[in-house]
Amino acid sequence: MKPLRKAVLPVAGLGTRFLPATKATAKEMLPVVDKPLIQYAVEEARAAGIEQFCMVTGRGKIGLVEHFDIAFELEATLRERGKDDVLKMLNEQALPPGSIASVRQQVPLGLGHAIWCARSFIGDDPFAILLPDDLVLSKTPCLKQLADAYQQTGGNVVAVTEVPHEQTNRYGILDIGRDDGRLVEVKGLVEKPDPKDAPSNLSIIGRYVLMPEVLQYLSKMERGAGNEVQLTDAMAKMIGKTPFHGLRYEGERFDCGDKVGYLEAQIAFALQRPDLSDAVRKFLVKYRE
Ligand code: UTP
């Protein structure tokens, strides 16, 4: 089994639900407390053993790549001012030279199309996908849980969670076979099914470990839900040909592409911070109905 060392971060979407914030800034640069979403995703991937990163960017998104550069002038100023703690923090977060690449998706034709744009980077290797707007608060980083499951099962592994039955039309939904309460065998996948047609209420979240064969199906460029090239449709074609599992991950997921999910994430992550939790608890009491 090939080791999992590569991750693709699709960040070329338009982020229309966050306008006007996303007019000139990428949605994935929005901070939760004091760290942008993209950085949470990269740190989670590194904690899962990922060594090479590829961002699929689009127009106006170059800041996402630049975020991982070394800011010489800033660092010199911090040094001059004796801000050693901040410098140390920035140095610890720096990525090794050459570990981050980017490709362009000129038109946002869907998540499947974004992944296909990274085909040269993926080559013949297994790879992870992290959607930075899905943020998971957990003891073990979510992608690490997936990488461990991949060691056990091989093949495709996707992170899954139960969603309210009436909301299945917002997510990629699993048809499931064997289920040990943690790992489920994937028998089918449907993108955004109507609740009355949904085979279950287990939904895929934005963390995947996929085999490179998915590119063959993506290259057909078939349009699915919303007239977009859907990753779910290409993954569905691999069922029966390669092992395919869903992992009920441990942790709480926040959909930061949605306003309420984003606000919840701010509170939940701030409450984890020793320097902020007391102040946040106080103001939460103030706003209690
Ligand atoms: P979303 O559908 O949540 O993002 O895609 P969006 O289109 O940017 O947001 P809204 O719905 O208009 O508010 C999930 C992830 O996939 C990327 C997005 O950048 C996001 O990280 N994506 C989506 C692409 O890279 N390319 C696409 O064509 C579509």
PDB file of C-alpha atoms and ligand atoms in Angstrom:
ATOM      1  CA  MET A   1       0.000   0.000   0.000  1.00  0.00           C
ATOM      2  CA  LYS A   2       1.416   3.384  -0.987  1.00  0.00           C
ATOM      3  CA  PRO A   3       1.826   5.858   1.908  1.00  0.00           C
ATOM      4  CA  LEU A   4      -0.379   8.955   2.054  1.00  0.00           C
ATOM      5  CA  ARG A   5       1.869  11.992   1.579  1.00  0.00           C
ATOM      6  CA  LYS A   6      -0.070  14.348  -0.745  1.00  0.00           C
ATOM      7  CA  ALA A   7      -3.026  16.647  -0.117  1.00  0.00           C
ATOM      8  CA  VAL A   8      -5.128  18.735  -2.474  1.00  0.00           C
ATOM      9  CA  LEU A   9      -6.815  21.864  -1.090  1.00  0.00           C
ATOM     10  CA  PRO A  10      -9.509  23.142  -3.460  1.00  0.00           C
ATOM     11  CA  VAL A  11      -9.935  26.872  -2.851  1.00  0.00           C
ATOM     12  CA  ALA A  12     -11.219  28.189  -6.165  1.00  0.00           C
ATOM     13  CA  GLY A  13     -14.904  28.506  -5.225  1.00  0.00           C
ATOM     14  CA  LEU A  14     -16.623  31.886  -5.298  1.00  0.00           C
ATOM     15  CA  GLY A  15     -17.813  31.892  -1.681  1.00  0.00           C
ATOM     16  CA  THR A  16     -21.067  33.607  -2.664  1.00  0.00           C
ATOM     17  CA  ARG A  17     -22.684  32.886   0.721  1.00  0.00           C
ATOM     18  CA  PHE A  18     -20.124  35.173   2.338  1.00  0.00           C
ATOM     19  CA  LEU A  19     -20.438  38.206   0.102  1.00  0.00           C
ATOM     20  CA  PRO A  20     -19.439  40.979   0.478  1.00  0.00           C
ATOM     21  CA  ALA A  21     -16.592  39.614   2.699  1.00  0.00           C
ATOM     22  CA  THR A  22     -15.435  37.404  -0.188  1.00  0.00           C
ATOM     23  CA  LYS A  23     -15.485  40.058  -2.909  1.00  0.00           C
ATOM     24  CA  ALA A  24     -11.730  40.683  -2.817  1.00  0.00           C
ATOM     25  CA  THR A  25     -10.642  38.131  -0.186  1.00  0.00           C
ATOM     26  CA  ALA A  26     -10.843  34.360  -0.413  1.00  0.00           C
ATOM     27  CA  LYS A  27     -13.396  32.642   1.831  1.00  0.00           C
ATOM     28  CA  GLU A  28     -10.584  30.322   2.966  1.00  0.00           C
ATOM     29  CA  MET A  29      -8.691  33.351   4.367  1.00  0.00           C
ATOM     30  CA  LEU A  30     -11.515  34.134   6.810  1.00  0.00           C
ATOM     31  CA  PRO A  31     -10.140  33.705  10.324  1.00  0.00           C
ATOM     32  CA  VAL A  32     -11.559  31.566  13.088  1.00  0.00           C
ATOM     33  CA  VAL A  33     -10.318  33.456  16.158  1.00  0.00           C
ATOM     34  CA  ASP A  34      -6.888  34.497  14.778  1.00  0.00           C
ATOM     35  CA  LYS A  35      -6.027  31.847  12.195  1.00  0.00           C
ATOM     36  CA  PRO A  36      -7.331  31.624   8.630  1.00  0.00           C
ATOM     37  CA  LEU A  37      -9.289  28.545   7.602  1.00  0.00           C
ATOM     38  CA  ILE A  38      -6.602  27.541   5.097  1.00  0.00           C
ATOM     39  CA  GLN A  39      -4.013  27.352   7.868  1.00  0.00           C
ATOM     40  CA  TYR A  40      -6.172  25.067  10.013  1.00  0.00           C
ATOM     41  CA  ALA A  41      -6.441  22.749   6.990  1.00  0.00           C
ATOM     42  CA  VAL A  42      -2.683  22.725   6.313  1.00  0.00           C
ATOM     43  CA  GLU A  43      -1.863  22.099   9.995  1.00  0.00           C
ATOM     44  CA  GLU A  44      -4.388  19.262  10.152  1.00  0.00           C
ATOM     45  CA  ALA A  45      -2.837  17.699   7.047  1.00  0.00           C
ATOM     46  CA  ARG A  46       0.699  17.962   8.429  1.00  0.00           C
ATOM     47  CA  ALA A  47      -0.458  16.243  11.619  1.00  0.00           C
ATOM     48  CA  ALA A  48      -1.635  13.358   9.408  1.00  0.00           C
ATOM     49  CA  GLY A  49       1.794  12.947   7.787  1.00  0.00           C
ATOM     50  CA  ILE A  50       1.123  14.982   4.617  1.00  0.00           C
ATOM     51  CA  GLU A  51       4.335  16.385   3.119  1.00  0.00           C
ATOM     52  CA  GLN A  52       3.199  17.851  -0.220  1.00  0.00           C
ATOM     53  CA  PHE A  53       0.351  20.297  -0.690  1.00  0.00           C
ATOM     54  CA  CYS A  54      -1.406  21.532  -3.816  1.00  0.00           C
ATOM     55  CA  MET A  55      -3.894  24.391  -3.668  1.00  0.00           C
ATOM     56  CA  VAL A  56      -6.367  24.647  -6.519  1.00  0.00           C
ATOM     57  CA  THR A  57      -6.773  28.405  -6.725  1.00  0.00           C
ATOM     58  CA  GLY A  58      -8.675  30.782  -8.962  1.00  0.00           C
ATOM     59  CA  ARG A  59      -8.748  34.474  -9.790  1.00  0.00           C
ATOM     60  CA  GLY A  60      -8.055  36.717  -6.799  1.00  0.00           C
ATOM     61  CA  LYS A  61      -6.916  33.812  -4.620  1.00  0.00           C
ATOM     62  CA  ILE A  62      -3.159  34.205  -4.755  1.00  0.00           C
ATOM     63  CA  GLY A  63      -3.115  35.530  -1.165  1.00  0.00           C
ATOM     64  CA  LEU A  64      -3.858  31.978  -0.018  1.00  0.00           C
ATOM     65  CA  VAL A  65      -0.537  30.766  -1.412  1.00  0.00           C
ATOM     66  CA  GLU A  66       1.340  33.869  -0.222  1.00  0.00           C
ATOM     67  CA  HIS A  67       0.072  33.247   3.296  1.00  0.00           C
ATOM     68  CA  PHE A  68       2.627  30.402   3.483  1.00  0.00           C
ATOM     69  CA  ASP A  69       5.598  32.554   2.388  1.00  0.00           C
ATOM     70  CA  ILE A  70       8.140  33.859   4.867  1.00  0.00           C
ATOM     71  CA  ALA A  71       7.454  37.564   5.504  1.00  0.00           C
ATOM     72  CA  PHE A  72      11.040  38.864   5.819  1.00  0.00           C
ATOM     73  CA  GLU A  73      10.175  42.507   6.563  1.00  0.00           C
ATOM     74  CA  LEU A  74       7.607  41.524   9.157  1.00  0.00           C
ATOM     75  CA  GLU A  75      10.028  39.125  10.823  1.00  0.00           C
ATOM     76  CA  ALA A  76      12.811  41.744  10.880  1.00  0.00           C
ATOM     77  CA  THR A  77      10.460  44.244  12.534  1.00  0.00           C
ATOM     78  CA  LEU A  78       9.304  41.692  15.082  1.00  0.00           C
ATOM     79  CA  ARG A  79      12.947  40.866  15.886  1.00  0.00           C
ATOM     80  CA  GLU A  80      13.802  44.564  16.281  1.00  0.00           C
ATOM     81  CA  ARG A  81      10.869  45.007  18.655  1.00  0.00           C
ATOM     82  CA  GLY A  82      11.791  41.943  20.714  1.00  0.00           C
ATOM     83  CA  LYS A  83       8.560  40.095  19.880  1.00  0.00           C
ATOM     84  CA  ASP A  84      10.287  36.728  20.173  1.00  0.00           C
ATOM     85  CA  ASP A  85       7.166  34.785  21.112  1.00  0.00           C
ATOM     86  CA  VAL A  86       5.328  35.861  17.929  1.00  0.00           C
ATOM     87  CA  LEU A  87       8.416  35.118  15.819  1.00  0.00           C
ATOM     88  CA  LYS A  88       8.696  31.671  17.355  1.00  0.00           C
ATOM     89  CA  MET A  89       5.042  30.978  16.565  1.00  0.00           C
ATOM     90  CA  LEU A  90       5.503  32.047  12.912  1.00  0.00           C
ATOM     91  CA  ASN A  91       8.667  29.949  12.541  1.00  0.00           C
ATOM     92  CA  GLU A  92       6.983  26.858  13.924  1.00  0.00           C
ATOM     93  CA  GLN A  93       4.226  27.231  11.332  1.00  0.00           C
ATOM     94  CA  ALA A  94       6.548  27.635   8.314  1.00  0.00           C
ATOM     95  CA  LEU A  95       6.336  24.905   5.685  1.00  0.00           C
ATOM     96  CA  PRO A  96       9.493  23.239   4.335  1.00  0.00           C
ATOM     97  CA  PRO A  97      10.702  24.823   1.052  1.00  0.00           C
ATOM     98  CA  GLY A  98       9.136  23.292  -2.036  1.00  0.00           C
ATOM     99  CA  SER A  99       6.294  21.559  -0.200  1.00  0.00           C
ATOM    100  CA  ILE A 100       3.512  23.799  -1.476  1.00  0.00           C
ATOM    101  CA  ALA A 101       2.356  24.057  -5.087  1.00  0.00           C
ATOM    102  CA  SER A 102      -0.649  25.628  -6.736  1.00  0.00           C
ATOM    103  CA  VAL A 103      -2.621  25.097  -9.907  1.00  0.00           C
ATOM    104  CA  ARG A 104      -5.342  27.286 -11.373  1.00  0.00           C
ATOM    105  CA  GLN A 105      -8.966  26.436 -11.955  1.00  0.00           C
ATOM    106  CA  GLN A 106      -9.888  29.248 -14.334  1.00  0.00           C
ATOM    107  CA  VAL A 107     -13.643  28.676 -14.066  1.00  0.00           C
ATOM    108  CA  PRO A 108     -15.240  27.151 -10.933  1.00  0.00           C
ATOM    109  CA  LEU A 109     -16.958  24.228 -12.655  1.00  0.00           C
ATOM    110  CA  GLY A 110     -17.361  22.235  -9.451  1.00  0.00           C
ATOM    111  CA  LEU A 111     -15.352  20.349  -6.846  1.00  0.00           C
ATOM    112  CA  GLY A 112     -14.733  17.386  -9.167  1.00  0.00           C
ATOM    113  CA  HIS A 113     -13.302  19.695 -11.798  1.00  0.00           C
ATOM    114  CA  ALA A 114     -11.099  21.398  -9.167  1.00  0.00           C
ATOM    115  CA  ILE A 115      -9.592  18.034  -8.159  1.00  0.00           C
ATOM    116  CA  TRP A 116      -9.021  17.109 -11.816  1.00  0.00           C
ATOM    117  CA  CYS A 117      -7.056  20.370 -12.208  1.00  0.00           C
ATOM    118  CA  ALA A 118      -4.508  18.912  -9.727  1.00  0.00           C
ATOM    119  CA  ARG A 119      -3.983  15.737 -11.812  1.00  0.00           C
ATOM    120  CA  SER A 120      -0.253  16.327 -12.512  1.00  0.00           C
ATOM    121  CA  PHE A 121       0.406  16.848  -8.817  1.00  0.00           C
ATOM    122  CA  ILE A 122      -1.552  13.709  -7.850  1.00  0.00           C
ATOM    123  CA  GLY A 123       0.126  11.495 -10.466  1.00  0.00           C
ATOM    124  CA  ASP A 124      -0.176   7.860  -9.439  1.00  0.00           C
ATOM    125  CA  ASP A 125      -0.365   8.355  -5.683  1.00  0.00           C
ATOM    126  CA  PRO A 126      -3.118   8.159  -3.099  1.00  0.00           C
ATOM    127  CA  PHE A 127      -4.043  11.639  -1.931  1.00  0.00           C
ATOM    128  CA  ALA A 128      -6.079  13.486   0.667  1.00  0.00           C
ATOM    129  CA  ILE A 129      -8.563  16.271   0.013  1.00  0.00           C
ATOM    130  CA  LEU A 130      -9.366  18.867   2.659  1.00  0.00           C
ATOM    131  CA  LEU A 131     -12.084  21.439   2.092  1.00  0.00           C
ATOM    132  CA  PRO A 132     -10.888  24.275   4.314  1.00  0.00           C
ATOM    133  CA  ASP A 133     -14.391  25.587   4.971  1.00  0.00           C
ATOM    134  CA  ASP A 134     -15.163  22.384   6.898  1.00  0.00           C
ATOM    135  CA  LEU A 135     -13.457  22.779  10.247  1.00  0.00           C
ATOM    136  CA  VAL A 136     -13.328  19.876  12.711  1.00  0.00           C
ATOM    137  CA  LEU A 137     -12.683  20.289  16.420  1.00  0.00           C
ATOM    138  CA  SER A 138     -11.375  16.932  17.681  1.00  0.00           C
ATOM    139  CA  LYS A 139      -8.812  15.314  19.956  1.00  0.00           C
ATOM    140  CA  THR A 140      -7.127  13.508  17.047  1.00  0.00           C
ATOM    141  CA  PRO A 141      -7.044  15.660  13.899  1.00  0.00           C
ATOM    142  CA  CYS A 142      -9.774  14.451  11.528  1.00  0.00           C
ATOM    143  CA  LEU A 143      -7.450  13.672   8.606  1.00  0.00           C
ATOM    144  CA  LYS A 144      -5.177  11.667  10.928  1.00  0.00           C
ATOM    145  CA  GLN A 145      -8.206   9.543  11.841  1.00  0.00           C
ATOM    146  CA  LEU A 146      -8.833   8.991   8.126  1.00  0.00           C
ATOM    147  CA  ALA A 147      -5.167   8.213   7.403  1.00  0.00           C
ATOM    148  CA  ASP A 148      -5.184   5.588  10.189  1.00  0.00           C
ATOM    149  CA  ALA A 149      -8.366   4.052   8.767  1.00  0.00           C
ATOM    150  CA  TYR A 150      -6.720   3.987   5.310  1.00  0.00           C
ATOM    151  CA  GLN A 151      -3.801   1.996   6.808  1.00  0.00           C
ATOM    152  CA  GLN A 152      -6.361  -0.515   8.004  1.00  0.00           C
ATOM    153  CA  THR A 153      -8.620  -0.797   4.938  1.00  0.00           C
ATOM    154  CA  GLY A 154      -6.710   0.577   1.921  1.00  0.00           C
ATOM    155  CA  GLY A 155      -8.729   2.160  -0.893  1.00  0.00           C
ATOM    156  CA  ASN A 156     -10.962   5.202  -0.542  1.00  0.00           C
ATOM    157  CA  VAL A 157     -11.942   6.493   2.895  1.00  0.00           C
ATOM    158  CA  VAL A 158     -14.239   9.466   3.440  1.00  0.00           C
ATOM    159  CA  ALA A 159     -15.211  11.200   6.696  1.00  0.00           C
ATOM    160  CA  VAL A 160     -18.940  10.865   7.391  1.00  0.00           C
ATOM    161  CA  THR A 161     -21.460  12.176   9.866  1.00  0.00           C
ATOM    162  CA  GLU A 162     -25.198  11.845  10.468  1.00  0.00           C
ATOM    163  CA  VAL A 163     -27.252  14.838   9.261  1.00  0.00           C
ATOM    164  CA  PRO A 164     -30.960  15.580   9.877  1.00  0.00           C
ATOM    165  CA  HIS A 165     -32.952  13.540   7.357  1.00  0.00           C
ATOM    166  CA  GLU A 166     -34.684  16.625   5.928  1.00  0.00           C
ATOM    167  CA  GLN A 167     -31.273  18.122   5.037  1.00  0.00           C
ATOM    168  CA  THR A 168     -29.958  15.307   2.794  1.00  0.00           C
ATOM    169  CA  ASN A 169     -30.474  17.555  -0.264  1.00  0.00           C
ATOM    170  CA  ARG A 170     -27.504  19.671   0.896  1.00  0.00           C
ATOM    171  CA  TYR A 171     -24.902  16.872   1.052  1.00  0.00           C
ATOM    172  CA  GLY A 172     -23.282  13.860  -0.605  1.00  0.00           C
ATOM    173  CA  ILE A 173     -25.101  10.883   0.972  1.00  0.00           C
ATOM    174  CA  LEU A 174     -24.003   7.244   1.444  1.00  0.00           C
ATOM    175  CA  ASP A 175     -25.822   4.028   0.708  1.00  0.00           C
ATOM    176  CA  ILE A 176     -24.260   1.719   3.278  1.00  0.00           C
ATOM    177  CA  GLY A 177     -23.422  -1.962   3.607  1.00  0.00           C
ATOM    178  CA  ARG A 178     -21.547  -3.469   6.559  1.00  0.00           C
ATOM    179  CA  ASP A 179     -21.357  -1.091   9.518  1.00  0.00           C
ATOM    180  CA  ASP A 180     -19.371  -1.639  12.721  1.00  0.00           C
ATOM    181  CA  GLY A 181     -20.471   1.690  14.219  1.00  0.00           C
ATOM    182  CA  ARG A 182     -17.211   3.405  13.202  1.00  0.00           C
ATOM    183  CA  LEU A 183     -16.312   2.159   9.720  1.00  0.00           C
ATOM    184  CA  VAL A 184     -19.069   1.687   7.165  1.00  0.00           C
ATOM    185  CA  GLU A 185     -18.819  -0.013   3.816  1.00  0.00           C
ATOM    186  CA  VAL A 186     -19.928   2.328   1.019  1.00  0.00           C
ATOM    187  CA  LYS A 187     -22.341   0.610  -1.398  1.00  0.00           C
ATOM    188  CA  GLY A 188     -23.497   3.744  -3.171  1.00  0.00           C
ATOM    189  CA  LEU A 189     -23.180   7.551  -3.193  1.00  0.00           C
ATOM    190  CA  VAL A 190     -25.699  10.197  -4.205  1.00  0.00           C
ATOM    191  CA  GLU A 191     -25.058  13.935  -4.395  1.00  0.00           C
ATOM    192  CA  LYS A 192     -27.747  16.081  -2.719  1.00  0.00           C
ATOM    193  CA  PRO A 193     -30.655  13.573  -2.854  1.00  0.00           C
ATOM    194  CA  ASP A 194     -34.173  14.631  -2.020  1.00  0.00           C
ATOM    195  CA  PRO A 195     -34.969  13.413   1.553  1.00  0.00           C
ATOM    196  CA  LYS A 196     -37.570  10.989   0.135  1.00  0.00           C
ATOM    197  CA  ASP A 197     -34.928   9.338  -2.117  1.00  0.00           C
ATOM    198  CA  ALA A 198     -31.977   9.481   0.312  1.00  0.00           C
ATOM    199  CA  PRO A 199     -30.539   5.993   1.016  1.00  0.00           C
ATOM    200  CA  SER A 200     -29.405   7.065   4.523  1.00  0.00           C
ATOM    201  CA  ASN A 201     -28.647  10.227   6.477  1.00  0.00           C
ATOM    202  CA  LEU A 202     -24.881   9.623   6.527  1.00  0.00           C
ATOM    203  CA  SER A 203     -23.226  12.533   4.794  1.00  0.00           C
ATOM    204  CA  ILE A 204     -19.680  13.058   3.530  1.00  0.00           C
ATOM    205  CA  ILE A 205     -17.823  16.024   5.034  1.00  0.00           C
ATOM    206  CA  GLY A 206     -14.832  17.779   3.474  1.00  0.00           C
ATOM    207  CA  ARG A 207     -12.144  15.194   4.298  1.00  0.00           C
ATOM    208  CA  TYR A 208     -11.247  12.407   1.860  1.00  0.00           C
ATOM    209  CA  VAL A 209      -8.497   9.876   1.166  1.00  0.00           C
ATOM    210  CA  LEU A 210      -8.805   8.848  -2.471  1.00  0.00           C
ATOM    211  CA  MET A 211      -7.035   6.608  -4.930  1.00  0.00           C
ATOM    212  CA  PRO A 212      -5.656   8.264  -8.089  1.00  0.00           C
ATOM    213  CA  GLU A 213      -8.034   6.216 -10.292  1.00  0.00           C
ATOM    214  CA  VAL A 214     -10.737   8.784  -9.492  1.00  0.00           C
ATOM    215  CA  LEU A 215      -9.040  11.024 -12.077  1.00  0.00           C
ATOM    216  CA  GLN A 216     -10.042   8.675 -14.898  1.00  0.00           C
ATOM    217  CA  TYR A 217     -13.700   9.199 -14.038  1.00  0.00           C
ATOM    218  CA  LEU A 218     -13.300  12.935 -13.477  1.00  0.00           C
ATOM    219  CA  SER A 219     -11.680  13.344 -16.890  1.00  0.00           C
ATOM    220  CA  LYS A 220     -15.018  12.453 -18.519  1.00  0.00           C
ATOM    221  CA  MET A 221     -16.270  15.837 -17.211  1.00  0.00           C
ATOM    222  CA  GLU A 222     -19.827  14.604 -16.716  1.00  0.00           C
ATOM    223  CA  ARG A 223     -22.028  17.271 -15.142  1.00  0.00           C
ATOM    224  CA  GLY A 224     -24.143  16.352 -12.102  1.00  0.00           C
ATOM    225  CA  ALA A 225     -26.171  18.215  -9.452  1.00  0.00           C
ATOM    226  CA  GLY A 226     -26.172  21.981 -10.019  1.00  0.00           C
ATOM    227  CA  ASN A 227     -24.690  21.351 -13.510  1.00  0.00           C
ATOM    228  CA  GLU A 228     -21.268  21.036 -11.807  1.00  0.00           C
ATOM    229  CA  VAL A 229     -18.622  18.324 -12.235  1.00  0.00           C
ATOM    230  CA  GLN A 230     -19.273  16.506  -8.947  1.00  0.00           C
ATOM    231  CA  LEU A 231     -16.551  14.618  -7.094  1.00  0.00           C
ATOM    232  CA  THR A 232     -19.237  12.405  -5.535  1.00  0.00           C
ATOM    233  CA  ASP A 233     -20.333  11.121  -8.970  1.00  0.00           C
ATOM    234  CA  ALA A 234     -16.753  10.155  -9.924  1.00  0.00           C
ATOM    235  CA  MET A 235     -16.210   8.463  -6.545  1.00  0.00           C
ATOM    236  CA  ALA A 236     -19.455   6.519  -6.976  1.00  0.00           C
ATOM    237  CA  LYS A 237     -18.019   4.941 -10.135  1.00  0.00           C
ATOM    238  CA  MET A 238     -15.165   3.408  -8.087  1.00  0.00           C
ATOM    239  CA  ILE A 239     -17.499   1.424  -5.814  1.00  0.00           C
ATOM    240  CA  GLY A 240     -16.982  -2.323  -6.309  1.00  0.00           C
ATOM    241  CA  LYS A 241     -13.608  -1.760  -7.983  1.00  0.00           C
ATOM    242  CA  THR A 242     -11.647  -0.521  -4.989  1.00  0.00           C
ATOM    243  CA  PRO A 243     -12.339  -0.806  -1.215  1.00  0.00           C
ATOM    244  CA  PHE A 244     -14.503   2.134  -0.163  1.00  0.00           C
ATOM    245  CA  HIS A 245     -15.311   3.076   3.417  1.00  0.00           C
ATOM    246  CA  GLY A 246     -16.876   5.896   5.384  1.00  0.00           C
ATOM    247  CA  LEU A 247     -15.381   6.751   8.770  1.00  0.00           C
ATOM    248  CA  ARG A 248     -17.550   8.166  11.548  1.00  0.00           C
ATOM    249  CA  TYR A 249     -14.838  10.468  12.834  1.00  0.00           C
ATOM    250  CA  GLU A 250     -14.564  11.613  16.436  1.00  0.00           C
ATOM    251  CA  GLY A 251     -15.092  15.374  16.742  1.00  0.00           C
ATOM    252  CA  GLU A 252     -17.411  18.238  15.934  1.00  0.00           C
ATOM    253  CA  ARG A 253     -17.599  19.651  12.442  1.00  0.00           C
ATOM    254  CA  PHE A 254     -18.385  23.274  11.659  1.00  0.00           C
ATOM    255  CA  ASP A 255     -19.501  24.278   8.174  1.00  0.00           C
ATOM    256  CA  CYS A 256     -17.655  27.583   7.930  1.00  0.00           C
ATOM    257  CA  GLY A 257     -19.008  28.172   4.412  1.00  0.00           C
ATOM    258  CA  ASP A 258     -22.317  28.924   6.149  1.00  0.00           C
ATOM    259  CA  LYS A 259     -22.785  31.985   8.356  1.00  0.00           C
ATOM    260  CA  VAL A 260     -24.244  30.189  11.376  1.00  0.00           C
ATOM    261  CA  GLY A 261     -21.632  27.390  11.175  1.00  0.00           C
ATOM    262  CA  TYR A 262     -18.871  29.992  10.962  1.00  0.00           C
ATOM    263  CA  LEU A 263     -20.150  31.895  14.021  1.00  0.00           C
ATOM    264  CA  GLU A 264     -20.450  28.634  15.988  1.00  0.00           C
ATOM    265  CA  ALA A 265     -16.862  27.775  15.068  1.00  0.00           C
ATOM    266  CA  GLN A 266     -15.644  31.130  16.404  1.00  0.00           C
ATOM    267  CA  ILE A 267     -17.247  30.443  19.774  1.00  0.00           C
ATOM    268  CA  ALA A 268     -16.222  26.776  19.991  1.00  0.00           C
ATOM    269  CA  PHE A 269     -12.579  27.451  19.048  1.00  0.00           C
ATOM    270  CA  ALA A 270     -12.339  30.519  21.308  1.00  0.00           C
ATOM    271  CA  LEU A 271     -13.632  28.439  24.236  1.00  0.00           C
ATOM    272  CA  GLN A 272     -10.690  26.043  23.686  1.00  0.00           C
ATOM    273  CA  ARG A 273      -8.202  28.874  24.137  1.00  0.00           C
ATOM    274  CA  PRO A 274      -6.910  29.429  27.685  1.00  0.00           C
ATOM    275  CA  ASP A 275      -6.262  33.131  26.896  1.00  0.00           C
ATOM    276  CA  LEU A 276      -9.845  33.739  25.715  1.00  0.00           C
ATOM    277  CA  SER A 277     -12.225  31.232  27.237  1.00  0.00           C
ATOM    278  CA  ASP A 278     -13.083  33.190  30.415  1.00  0.00           C
ATOM    279  CA  ALA A 279     -13.868  36.387  28.508  1.00  0.00           C
ATOM    280  CA  VAL A 280     -15.954  34.500  25.938  1.00  0.00           C
ATOM    281  CA  ARG A 281     -17.909  32.654  28.619  1.00  0.00           C
ATOM    282  CA  LYS A 282     -18.695  36.007  30.244  1.00  0.00           C
ATOM    283  CA  PHE A 283     -20.078  37.569  27.111  1.00  0.00           C
ATOM    284  CA  LEU A 284     -22.077  34.429  26.296  1.00  0.00           C
ATOM    285  CA  VAL A 285     -23.840  34.832  29.643  1.00  0.00           C
ATOM    286  CA  LYS A 286     -24.551  38.455  28.756  1.00  0.00           C
ATOM    287  CA  TYR A 287     -26.309  37.452  25.515  1.00  0.00           C
ATOM    288  CA  ARG A 288     -28.252  34.528  27.015  1.00  0.00           C
ATOM    289  CA  GLU A 289     -31.953  34.995  26.446  1.00  0.00           C
TER     290      GLU A 289
HETATM  291  P1  UTP B   1     -18.449  25.283  -1.777  1.00  0.00           P
HETATM  292  O1  UTP B   1     -19.533  24.987  -2.714  1.00  0.00           O
HETATM  293  O2  UTP B   1     -18.714  25.216  -0.317  1.00  0.00           O
HETATM  294  O3  UTP B   1     -17.778  26.702  -2.005  1.00  0.00           O
HETATM  295  O4  UTP B   1     -17.199  24.389  -2.159  1.00  0.00           O
HETATM  296  P2  UTP B   1     -18.136  27.979  -2.809  1.00  0.00           P
HETATM  297  O5  UTP B   1     -18.704  27.667  -4.150  1.00  0.00           O
HETATM  298  O6  UTP B   1     -16.889  28.765  -2.765  1.00  0.00           O
HETATM  299  O7  UTP B   1     -19.185  28.704  -1.839  1.00  0.00           O
HETATM  300  P3  UTP B   1     -20.653  29.296  -2.071  1.00  0.00           P
HETATM  301  O8  UTP B   1     -21.577  28.112  -2.057  1.00  0.00           O
HETATM  302  O9  UTP B   1     -20.649  30.073  -3.349  1.00  0.00           O
HETATM  303  O10 UTP B   1     -20.839  30.189  -0.872  1.00  0.00           O
HETATM  304  C1  UTP B   1     -16.400  23.666  -1.226  1.00  0.00           C
HETATM  305  C2  UTP B   1     -14.910  23.849  -1.494  1.00  0.00           C
HETATM  306  O11 UTP B   1     -14.581  23.546  -2.852  1.00  0.00           O
HETATM  307  C3  UTP B   1     -13.937  24.634  -3.491  1.00  0.00           C
HETATM  308  C4  UTP B   1     -14.316  25.857  -2.658  1.00  0.00           C
HETATM  309  O12 UTP B   1     -13.302  26.850  -2.748  1.00  0.00           O
HETATM  310  C5  UTP B   1     -14.438  25.294  -1.259  1.00  0.00           C
HETATM  311  O13 UTP B   1     -13.181  25.223  -0.597  1.00  0.00           O
HETATM  312  N1  UTP B   1     -14.383  24.693  -4.906  1.00  0.00           N
HETATM  313  C6  UTP B   1     -15.705  24.611  -5.210  1.00  0.00           C
HETATM  314  C7  UTP B   1     -13.442  24.846  -5.912  1.00  0.00           C
HETATM  315  O14 UTP B   1     -12.215  24.912  -5.643  1.00  0.00           O
HETATM  316  N2  UTP B   1     -13.865  24.896  -7.205  1.00  0.00           N
HETATM  317  C8  UTP B   1     -15.178  24.814  -7.556  1.00  0.00           C
HETATM  318  O15 UTP B   1     -15.478  24.864  -8.764  1.00  0.00           O
HETATM  319  C9  UTP B   1     -16.115  24.669  -6.530  1.00  0.00           C
END
